[in-house]
XYZ file of C-alpha atoms in Angstrom:
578
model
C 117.281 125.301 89.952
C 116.357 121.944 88.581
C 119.874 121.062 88.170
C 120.246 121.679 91.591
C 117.413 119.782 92.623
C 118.591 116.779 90.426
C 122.071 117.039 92.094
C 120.969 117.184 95.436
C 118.912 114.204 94.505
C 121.505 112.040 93.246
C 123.863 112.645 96.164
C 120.886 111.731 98.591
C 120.454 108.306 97.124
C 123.943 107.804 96.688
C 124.401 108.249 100.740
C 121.366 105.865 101.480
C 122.879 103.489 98.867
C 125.846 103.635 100.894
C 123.990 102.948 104.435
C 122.188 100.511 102.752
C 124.684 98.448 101.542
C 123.161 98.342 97.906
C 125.293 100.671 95.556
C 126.479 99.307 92.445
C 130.191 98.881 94.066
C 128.930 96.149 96.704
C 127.173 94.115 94.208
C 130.050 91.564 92.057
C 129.335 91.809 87.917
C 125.941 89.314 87.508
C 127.114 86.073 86.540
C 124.195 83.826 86.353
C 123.935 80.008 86.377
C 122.316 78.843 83.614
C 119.587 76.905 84.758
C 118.613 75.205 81.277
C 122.031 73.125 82.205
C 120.470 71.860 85.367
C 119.320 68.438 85.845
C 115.711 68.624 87.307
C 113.845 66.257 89.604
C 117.537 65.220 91.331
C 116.447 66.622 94.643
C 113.835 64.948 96.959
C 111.083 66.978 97.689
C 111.670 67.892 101.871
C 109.108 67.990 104.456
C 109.541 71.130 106.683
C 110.137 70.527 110.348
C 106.715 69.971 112.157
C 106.473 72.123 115.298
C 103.143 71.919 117.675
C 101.952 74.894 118.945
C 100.176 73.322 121.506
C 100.984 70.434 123.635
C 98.935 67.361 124.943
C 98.881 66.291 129.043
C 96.715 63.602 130.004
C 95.226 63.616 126.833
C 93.904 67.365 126.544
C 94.993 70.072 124.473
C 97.104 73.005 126.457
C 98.710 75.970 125.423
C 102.452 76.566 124.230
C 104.983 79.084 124.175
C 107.367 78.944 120.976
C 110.696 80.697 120.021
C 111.263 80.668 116.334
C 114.428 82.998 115.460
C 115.204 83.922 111.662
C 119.083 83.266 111.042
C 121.463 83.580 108.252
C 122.932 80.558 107.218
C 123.891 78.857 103.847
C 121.379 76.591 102.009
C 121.261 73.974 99.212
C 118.802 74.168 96.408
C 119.728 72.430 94.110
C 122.345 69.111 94.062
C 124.423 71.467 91.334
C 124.210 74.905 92.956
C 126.769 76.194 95.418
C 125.011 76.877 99.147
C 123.079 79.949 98.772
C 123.414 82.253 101.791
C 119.605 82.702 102.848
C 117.312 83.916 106.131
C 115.752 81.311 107.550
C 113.088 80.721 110.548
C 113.587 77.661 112.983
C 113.961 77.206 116.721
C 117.953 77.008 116.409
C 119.968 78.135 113.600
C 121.132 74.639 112.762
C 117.168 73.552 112.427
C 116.521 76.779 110.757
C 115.245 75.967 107.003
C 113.716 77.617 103.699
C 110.569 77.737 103.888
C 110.841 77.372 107.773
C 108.772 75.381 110.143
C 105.315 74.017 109.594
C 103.330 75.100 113.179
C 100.630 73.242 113.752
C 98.032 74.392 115.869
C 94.589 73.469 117.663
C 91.383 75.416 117.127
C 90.395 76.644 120.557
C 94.143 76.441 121.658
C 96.282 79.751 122.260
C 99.903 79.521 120.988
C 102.417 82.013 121.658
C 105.514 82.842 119.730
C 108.351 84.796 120.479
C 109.815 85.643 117.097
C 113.283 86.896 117.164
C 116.008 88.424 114.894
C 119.295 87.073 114.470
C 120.108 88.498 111.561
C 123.264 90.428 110.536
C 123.598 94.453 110.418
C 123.486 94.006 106.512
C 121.061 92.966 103.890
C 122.407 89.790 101.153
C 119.964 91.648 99.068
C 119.851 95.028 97.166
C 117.530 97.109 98.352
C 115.935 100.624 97.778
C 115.465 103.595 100.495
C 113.359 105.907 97.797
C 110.470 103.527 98.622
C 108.271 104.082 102.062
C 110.753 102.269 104.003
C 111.841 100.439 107.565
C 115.594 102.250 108.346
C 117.027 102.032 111.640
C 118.456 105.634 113.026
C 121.379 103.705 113.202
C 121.146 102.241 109.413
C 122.448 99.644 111.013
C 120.541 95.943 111.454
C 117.564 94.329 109.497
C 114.060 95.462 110.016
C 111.579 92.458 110.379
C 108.512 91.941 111.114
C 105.738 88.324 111.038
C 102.349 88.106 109.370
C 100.732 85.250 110.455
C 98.964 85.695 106.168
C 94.959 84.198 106.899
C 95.171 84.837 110.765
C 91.670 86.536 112.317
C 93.583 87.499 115.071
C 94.537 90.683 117.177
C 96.189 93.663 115.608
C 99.165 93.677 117.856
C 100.092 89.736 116.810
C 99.086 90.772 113.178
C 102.950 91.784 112.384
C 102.041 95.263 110.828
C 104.400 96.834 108.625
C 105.657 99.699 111.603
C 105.738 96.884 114.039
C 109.344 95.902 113.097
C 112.637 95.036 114.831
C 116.354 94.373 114.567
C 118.897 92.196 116.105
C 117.942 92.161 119.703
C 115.524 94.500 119.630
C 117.814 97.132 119.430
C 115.712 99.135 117.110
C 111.884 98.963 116.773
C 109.387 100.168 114.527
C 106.584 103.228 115.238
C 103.815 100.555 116.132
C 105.784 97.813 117.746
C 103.689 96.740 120.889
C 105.282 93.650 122.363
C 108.130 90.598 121.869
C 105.516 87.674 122.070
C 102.691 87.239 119.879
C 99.457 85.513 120.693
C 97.688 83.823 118.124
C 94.159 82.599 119.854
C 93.250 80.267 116.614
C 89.359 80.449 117.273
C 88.749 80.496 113.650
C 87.968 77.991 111.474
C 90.108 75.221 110.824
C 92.453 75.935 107.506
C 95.946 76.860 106.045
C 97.755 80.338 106.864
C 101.284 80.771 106.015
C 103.659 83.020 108.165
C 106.280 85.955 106.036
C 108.229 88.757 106.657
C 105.727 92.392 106.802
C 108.494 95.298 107.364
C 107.494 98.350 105.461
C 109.223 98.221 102.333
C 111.298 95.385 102.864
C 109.147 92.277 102.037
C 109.773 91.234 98.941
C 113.844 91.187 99.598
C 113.044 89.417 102.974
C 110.644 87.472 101.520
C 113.264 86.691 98.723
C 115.751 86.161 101.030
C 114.026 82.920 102.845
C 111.468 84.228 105.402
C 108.480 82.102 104.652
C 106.758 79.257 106.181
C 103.668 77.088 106.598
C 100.673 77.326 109.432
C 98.012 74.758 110.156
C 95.078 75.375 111.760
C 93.182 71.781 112.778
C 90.144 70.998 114.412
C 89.898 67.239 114.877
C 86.429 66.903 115.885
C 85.449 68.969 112.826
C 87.804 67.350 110.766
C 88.693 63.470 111.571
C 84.825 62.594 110.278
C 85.948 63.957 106.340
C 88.363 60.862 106.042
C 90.363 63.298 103.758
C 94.451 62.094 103.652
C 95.937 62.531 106.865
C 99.328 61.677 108.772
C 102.930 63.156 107.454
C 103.306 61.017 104.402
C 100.045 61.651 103.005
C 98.964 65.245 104.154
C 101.751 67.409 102.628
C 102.333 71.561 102.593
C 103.846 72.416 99.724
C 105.778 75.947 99.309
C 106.638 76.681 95.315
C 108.409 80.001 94.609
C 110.533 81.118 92.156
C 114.500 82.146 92.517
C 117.761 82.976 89.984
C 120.902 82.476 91.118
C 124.310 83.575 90.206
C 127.286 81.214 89.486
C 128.250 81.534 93.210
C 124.908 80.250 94.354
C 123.773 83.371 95.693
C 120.199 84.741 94.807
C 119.593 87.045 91.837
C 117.722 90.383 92.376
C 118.500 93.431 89.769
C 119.982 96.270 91.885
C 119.111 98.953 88.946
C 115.707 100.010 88.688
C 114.244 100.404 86.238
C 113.624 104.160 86.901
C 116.815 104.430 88.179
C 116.765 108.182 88.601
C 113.540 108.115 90.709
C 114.564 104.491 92.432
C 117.754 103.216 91.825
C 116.697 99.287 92.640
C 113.176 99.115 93.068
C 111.642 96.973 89.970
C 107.561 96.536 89.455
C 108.213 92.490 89.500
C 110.695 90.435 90.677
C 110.985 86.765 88.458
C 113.093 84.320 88.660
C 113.671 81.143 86.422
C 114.148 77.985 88.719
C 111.078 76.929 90.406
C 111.693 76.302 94.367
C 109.048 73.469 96.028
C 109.707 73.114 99.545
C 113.425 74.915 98.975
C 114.307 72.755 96.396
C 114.583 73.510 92.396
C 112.216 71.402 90.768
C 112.339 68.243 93.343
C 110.652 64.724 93.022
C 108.688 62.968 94.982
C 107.981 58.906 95.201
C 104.336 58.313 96.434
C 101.820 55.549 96.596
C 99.097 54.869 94.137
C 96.461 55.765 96.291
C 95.321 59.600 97.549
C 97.469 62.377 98.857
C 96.910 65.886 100.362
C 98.422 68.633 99.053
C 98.130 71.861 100.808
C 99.908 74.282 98.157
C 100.936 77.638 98.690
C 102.496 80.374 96.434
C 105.168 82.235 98.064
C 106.687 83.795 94.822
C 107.144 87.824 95.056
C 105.183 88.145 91.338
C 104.782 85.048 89.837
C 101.312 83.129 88.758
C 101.081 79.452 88.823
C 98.579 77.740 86.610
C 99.604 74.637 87.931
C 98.611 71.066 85.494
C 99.781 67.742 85.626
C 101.432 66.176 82.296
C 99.198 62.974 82.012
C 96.124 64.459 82.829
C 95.730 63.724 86.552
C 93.112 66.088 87.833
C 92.840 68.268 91.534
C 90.422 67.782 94.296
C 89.851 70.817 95.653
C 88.649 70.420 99.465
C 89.519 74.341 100.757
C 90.403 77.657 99.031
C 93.368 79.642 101.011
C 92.526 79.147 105.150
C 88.835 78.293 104.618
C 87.134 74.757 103.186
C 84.670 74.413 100.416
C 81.283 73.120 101.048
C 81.685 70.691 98.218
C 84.940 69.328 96.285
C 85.607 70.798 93.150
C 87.490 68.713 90.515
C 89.449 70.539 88.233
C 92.245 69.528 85.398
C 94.039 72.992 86.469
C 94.253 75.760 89.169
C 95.629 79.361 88.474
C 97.204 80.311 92.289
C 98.720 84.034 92.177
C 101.217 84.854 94.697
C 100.051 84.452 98.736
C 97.064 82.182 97.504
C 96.423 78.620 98.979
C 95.092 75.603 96.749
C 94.359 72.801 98.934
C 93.852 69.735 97.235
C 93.607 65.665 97.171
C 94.895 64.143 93.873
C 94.632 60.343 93.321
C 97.455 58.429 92.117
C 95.455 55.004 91.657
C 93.963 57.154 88.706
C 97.570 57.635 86.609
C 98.142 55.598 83.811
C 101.992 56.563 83.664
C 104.262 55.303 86.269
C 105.287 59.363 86.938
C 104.089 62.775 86.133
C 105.732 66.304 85.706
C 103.137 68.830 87.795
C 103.674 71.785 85.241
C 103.352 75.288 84.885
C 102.140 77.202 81.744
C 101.015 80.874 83.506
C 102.672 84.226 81.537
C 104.703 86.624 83.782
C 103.782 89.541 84.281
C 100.214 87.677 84.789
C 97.817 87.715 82.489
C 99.406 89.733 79.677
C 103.101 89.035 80.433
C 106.388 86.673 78.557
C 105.071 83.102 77.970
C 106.901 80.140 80.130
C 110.016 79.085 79.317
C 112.580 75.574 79.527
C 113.179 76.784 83.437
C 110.014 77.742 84.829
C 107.092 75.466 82.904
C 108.164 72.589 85.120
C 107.586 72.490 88.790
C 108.172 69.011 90.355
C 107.828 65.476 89.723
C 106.340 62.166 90.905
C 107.183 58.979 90.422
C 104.480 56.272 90.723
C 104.925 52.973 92.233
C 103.699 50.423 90.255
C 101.356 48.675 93.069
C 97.744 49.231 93.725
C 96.984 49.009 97.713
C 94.103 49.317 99.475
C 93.371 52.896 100.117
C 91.363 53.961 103.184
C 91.240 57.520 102.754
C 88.330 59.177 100.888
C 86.763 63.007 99.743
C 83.529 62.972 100.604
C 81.186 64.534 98.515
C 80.240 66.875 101.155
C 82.702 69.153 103.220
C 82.401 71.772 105.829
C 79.451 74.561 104.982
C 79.401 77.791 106.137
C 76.800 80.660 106.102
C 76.781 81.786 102.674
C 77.017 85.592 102.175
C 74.184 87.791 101.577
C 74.673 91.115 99.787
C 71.335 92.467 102.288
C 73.448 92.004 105.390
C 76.013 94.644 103.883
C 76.441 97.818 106.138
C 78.479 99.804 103.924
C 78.825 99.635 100.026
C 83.012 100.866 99.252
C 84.906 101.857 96.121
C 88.745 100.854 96.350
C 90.413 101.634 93.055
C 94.053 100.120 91.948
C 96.575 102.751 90.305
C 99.580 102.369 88.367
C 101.833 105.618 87.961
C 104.455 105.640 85.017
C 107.244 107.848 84.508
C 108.097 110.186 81.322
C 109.797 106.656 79.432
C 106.784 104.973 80.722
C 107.978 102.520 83.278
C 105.900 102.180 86.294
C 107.360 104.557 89.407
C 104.460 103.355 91.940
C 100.958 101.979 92.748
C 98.487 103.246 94.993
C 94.909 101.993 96.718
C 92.304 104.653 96.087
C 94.798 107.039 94.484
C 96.550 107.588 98.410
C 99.855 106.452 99.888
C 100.188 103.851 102.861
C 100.897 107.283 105.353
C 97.337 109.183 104.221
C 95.349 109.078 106.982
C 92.991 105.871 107.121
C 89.803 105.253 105.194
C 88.717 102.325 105.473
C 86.909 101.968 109.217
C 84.779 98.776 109.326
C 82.785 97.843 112.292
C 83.555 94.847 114.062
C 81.006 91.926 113.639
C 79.829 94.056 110.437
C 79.554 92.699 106.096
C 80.958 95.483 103.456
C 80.563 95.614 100.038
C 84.084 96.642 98.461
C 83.846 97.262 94.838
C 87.374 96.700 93.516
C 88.563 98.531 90.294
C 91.461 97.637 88.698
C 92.418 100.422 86.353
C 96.097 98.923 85.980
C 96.797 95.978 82.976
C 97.892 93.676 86.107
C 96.265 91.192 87.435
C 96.520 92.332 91.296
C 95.959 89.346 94.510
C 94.233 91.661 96.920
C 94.596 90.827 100.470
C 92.640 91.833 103.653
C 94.117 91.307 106.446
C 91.950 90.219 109.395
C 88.632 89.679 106.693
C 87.004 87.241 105.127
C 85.446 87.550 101.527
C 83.385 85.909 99.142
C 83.610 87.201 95.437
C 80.327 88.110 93.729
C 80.686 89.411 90.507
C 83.383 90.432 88.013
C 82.290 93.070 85.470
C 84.261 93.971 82.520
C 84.841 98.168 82.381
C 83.380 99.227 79.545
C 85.232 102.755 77.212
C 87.888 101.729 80.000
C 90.346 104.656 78.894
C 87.460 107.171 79.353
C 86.823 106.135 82.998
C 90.454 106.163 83.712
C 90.832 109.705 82.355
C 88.024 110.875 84.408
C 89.309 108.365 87.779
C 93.072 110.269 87.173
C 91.341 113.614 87.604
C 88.377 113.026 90.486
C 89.547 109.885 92.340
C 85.564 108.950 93.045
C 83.934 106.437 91.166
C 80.480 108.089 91.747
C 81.454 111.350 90.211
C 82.980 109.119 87.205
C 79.627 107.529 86.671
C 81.071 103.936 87.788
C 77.631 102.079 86.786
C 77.958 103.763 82.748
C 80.871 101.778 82.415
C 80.534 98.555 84.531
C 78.624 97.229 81.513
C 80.751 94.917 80.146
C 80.639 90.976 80.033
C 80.875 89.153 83.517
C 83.240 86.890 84.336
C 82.349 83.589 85.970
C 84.084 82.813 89.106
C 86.149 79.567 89.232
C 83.839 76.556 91.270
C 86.769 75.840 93.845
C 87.339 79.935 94.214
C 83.447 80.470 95.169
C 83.660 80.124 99.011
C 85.253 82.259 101.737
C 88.548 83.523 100.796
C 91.339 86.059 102.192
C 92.883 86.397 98.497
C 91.344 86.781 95.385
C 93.129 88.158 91.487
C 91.353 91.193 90.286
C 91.284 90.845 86.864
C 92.634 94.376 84.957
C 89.605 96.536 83.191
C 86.893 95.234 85.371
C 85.119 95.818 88.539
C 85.240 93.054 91.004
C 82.334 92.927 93.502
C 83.192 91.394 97.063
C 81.558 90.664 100.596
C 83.771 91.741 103.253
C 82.892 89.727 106.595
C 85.072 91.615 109.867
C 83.344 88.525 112.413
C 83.861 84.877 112.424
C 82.125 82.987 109.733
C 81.887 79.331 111.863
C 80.538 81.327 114.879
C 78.139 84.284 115.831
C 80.513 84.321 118.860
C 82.696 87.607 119.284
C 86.333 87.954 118.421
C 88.482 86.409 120.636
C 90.558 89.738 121.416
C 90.620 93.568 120.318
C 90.043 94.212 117.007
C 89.825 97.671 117.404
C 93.085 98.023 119.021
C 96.265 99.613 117.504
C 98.260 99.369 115.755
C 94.991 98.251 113.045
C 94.984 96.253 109.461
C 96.324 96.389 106.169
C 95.149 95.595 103.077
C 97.057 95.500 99.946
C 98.292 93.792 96.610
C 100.207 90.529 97.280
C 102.516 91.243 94.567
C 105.427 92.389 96.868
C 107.280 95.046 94.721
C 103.812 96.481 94.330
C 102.964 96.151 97.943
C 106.540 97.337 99.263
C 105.854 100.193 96.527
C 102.943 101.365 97.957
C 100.007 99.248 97.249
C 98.881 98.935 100.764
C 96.279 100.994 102.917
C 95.588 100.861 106.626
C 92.424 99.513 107.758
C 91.023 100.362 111.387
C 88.226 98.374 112.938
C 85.545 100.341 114.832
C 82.944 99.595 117.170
């Protein structure tokens, strides 16, 4: 009877595979470029196309209606690699770039996009249907889907994972609501980036090219900081990682590494040449005087612990989409994937005439391969050699917001992070709370409400939790004491109460960064320890309700940002209440 079972098995991937486009006969034999042979730093670094969403009459902010499409098109990464076929967002296919767009928006301002799907009827990636999955009935066309990543901002713009579409909207997901998405940008001013959210297919689309950069500004709130402003001194810049095969065309491993459970699906995806801006490792000619760097990690898996050469230090002004009270000056900054370092760094202060900004983080974070030739260089800059007068400043205070208070907590959670192995112990799956994505929903704040969410991380990765729609502020990080004991009992009784959570959260503490203190939509729970959060579901700028429905379907997610883990099924549904 097993037999049977295992035979029946097989033949039911192998037709999926076929559907899908991702059986070992479409895929040529892996011929990858060596990227050791590569010249770095031969590429200027780009800077996206700007797009308002918003426009000006007679001197006054007014609403705007945008239509950003994602396209397939071919791409150039490096001088020396062929054009990479790649997704891309823009308002044309010819304007369409990797990472797309930078929209710019108002505080106070509505914009409205209409994203819409160009793309073929197959994938340029492998991909795995074993995984909870977006597949049209027609297994035909590309299911996508847009996060606006930081947005406080109604549940049908939110881009859930069931919300996709295909070409035309021929084919749409289970909680797909409506074509144009409203983003109302009452929240504070910050950085969000925009991705790709269709159940089980982010990290391939993500891989693919569907990324980009979001602004949120508030002039009044803003203009009085003096921090570096104006396109050639306020820069976004998008670093993920890619391989590459001697044709130009991305790397991803279409084996598994169970491939008997899931023929493609790995736990990480890595790759070797380090992308800023969609070029592999670019340069960049500034000024000696101060720039703005708003820097945001779009890898699948990979940690950054970003460092320049000569010792030029960061100015930390804001943590992901919210600013610090205070600047925090640091000599490096660890950034795990979907995480936003926003920072000033001072040229006037280098004693070299350029710098390498460098990378020296292990992958799999924290415990994984050390850096290597490829991927422990990220970009350079080269220095002019004259001093000018600099008007821009960071002032030594910023924008303060209510800081949290662990009495105005409503509701005290446990959400616990599992990794599953199979018989040769390779991981098969993750879970929140020991459920999959479909279990029915746990997690019910109130709107306008704090929570206390005790995170346990009973994996050896380091996991970027994010929550959509919610603001948090990390309080404590305690190490798991007899940590094999309390994951014996967890395995068995799923409830941290039963398993005596407070006998084991005795360990040593772990002090949270300076610059990482503040409000926050991501934050790296460490592995073996219990990481205390406050969960704010309101505004934190304003005691003013939300701006729409929170409450409304289709509801939240939140989930690992590591993508294969996400896609595979790190991710639970979160419904607001009243």
């Amino acid at each position: 009877m097993e037999k049977i079972l295992m035979s029946f098995h097989v033949l039911f991937i192998s037709l999926v595979l076929a559907f899908s486009g991702c059986g070992a006969a479409a895929w040529q034999e892996d011929k990858l470029i060596n990227l050791t042979r590569l010249e770095m730093f031969v590429d200027e670094l780009p800077d996206m196309p700007r797009v308002h969403g918003f426009d000006v009459v007679n001197g006054v902010f007014k609403s705007k209606r945008l239509k950003i499409g994602m396209f397939k098109k071919d791409w150039k990464f490096h001088r020396d690699i062929p054009p990479t076929p790649v997704f891309a967002y823009g308002v044309s296919r010819h304007s369409a770039t990797v990472p797309g767009p930078t929209i710019e928006a108002v505080h106070g301002i509505d914009t409205y996009v209409t994203w819409t799907n160009h793309l073929p009827s197959k994938h340029i990636l492998p991909w795995d249907p074993t995984i909870p999955t977006a597949i049209p009935s027609t297994k035909k066309g590309i299911p996508t889907v847009v996060h606006l990543h930081g947005s406080i901002g109604e549940p049908e713009s939110d881009g859930h994972a069931e919300s996709w579409f295909t070409n035309r909207f021929q084919e749409k997901g289970a909680t797909w609501t409506k074509k144009t998405y409203h983003y109302h940008n009452q929240q504070q001013p910050g950085n969000l980036w925009y991705h790709d959210h269709a159940m089980g297919l982010t990290r391939v689309n993500l891989l693919a090219g569907l990324i980009g950069a979001y602004i949120i500004r508030h002039p009044d709130v803003e203009a009085p900081l003096r921090l570096p402003y104006g396109n050639e001194f306020d820069r976004t810049v998008v670093v993920f990682d890619r391989s590459f095969r001697t044709d130009g065309s991305i790397y991803m491993s279409s084996t598994g590494n169970n491939p008997s459970i899931h023929p493609q699906w790995q736990p990480e995806y890595f790759g070797d040449a380090i992308i800023v801006n969609g070029k592999a490792w670019p340069r960049l000619v500034v000024r000696r005087r101060k720039y703005r760097f708003r820097i945001i990690n779009a890898s699948n898996a990979r940690f950054f612990r970003f460092f320049f050469t000569n010792g030029l230090r960061f100015i930390h002004v804001s943590s992901d989409s919210v600013y610090l009270e205070k600047p925090v000056v640091t000599n490096a900054t660890l950034l795990a994937p979907s995480e936003v370092a926003d920072v000033v760094v001072d040229f006037s202060k280098s004693k070299s005439d350029s710098v390498i900004l460098a990378n020296d983080a292990p992958y799999p974070y924290p415990s994984g391969d050390p850096v290597n030739e490829a991927n422990n260089k990220v970009m350079k800059f080269i220095i002019k050699k004259d001093r000018e007068l600099d008007t821009w400043r960071v002032p030594k205070k910023l924008i303060k917001y209510p800081a949290p208070e662990l009495s105005t907590a409503s509701q005290t959670r446990y959400i616990a992070m599992y990794e599953y192995a199979s018989d040769i112990d390779e991981p098969t799956h993750l879970y929140i709370n020991g459920k999959p994505y479909e279990a029915e929903v746990t997690e019910t704040p109130k709107e306008g409400t704090t929570e206390i969410w005790n995170v346990i991380n009973l994996t050896e990765d380091n996991h970027p939790l994010h929550i959509h729609l919610g603001l948090f502020v990390v309080m404590d990080q305690t190490e798991l004491l007899n940590l094999e004991e309390f994951k014996t009992c967890m395995s068995k009784l799923n409830d941290a109460i039963k398993c005596q959570i407070n006998k084991y959260a005795r360990g040593r503490n772990l002090e949270v960064p300076a610059h990482e203190k503040g409000w926050k939509n991501v934050y790296k729970m460490t592995p073996g320890y219990v990481t205390k959060i406050l969960v704010r579901f309101a505004y934190i700028h304003s005691n003013a309700s939300y701006a729409f429905n929170a409450t409304a379907e289709p509801g939240y997610v939140y989930h690992c940002h590591i993508l294969d883990h996400e896609d595979n099924a790190m991710m639970r549904p979160l419904k607001i209440i009243r």
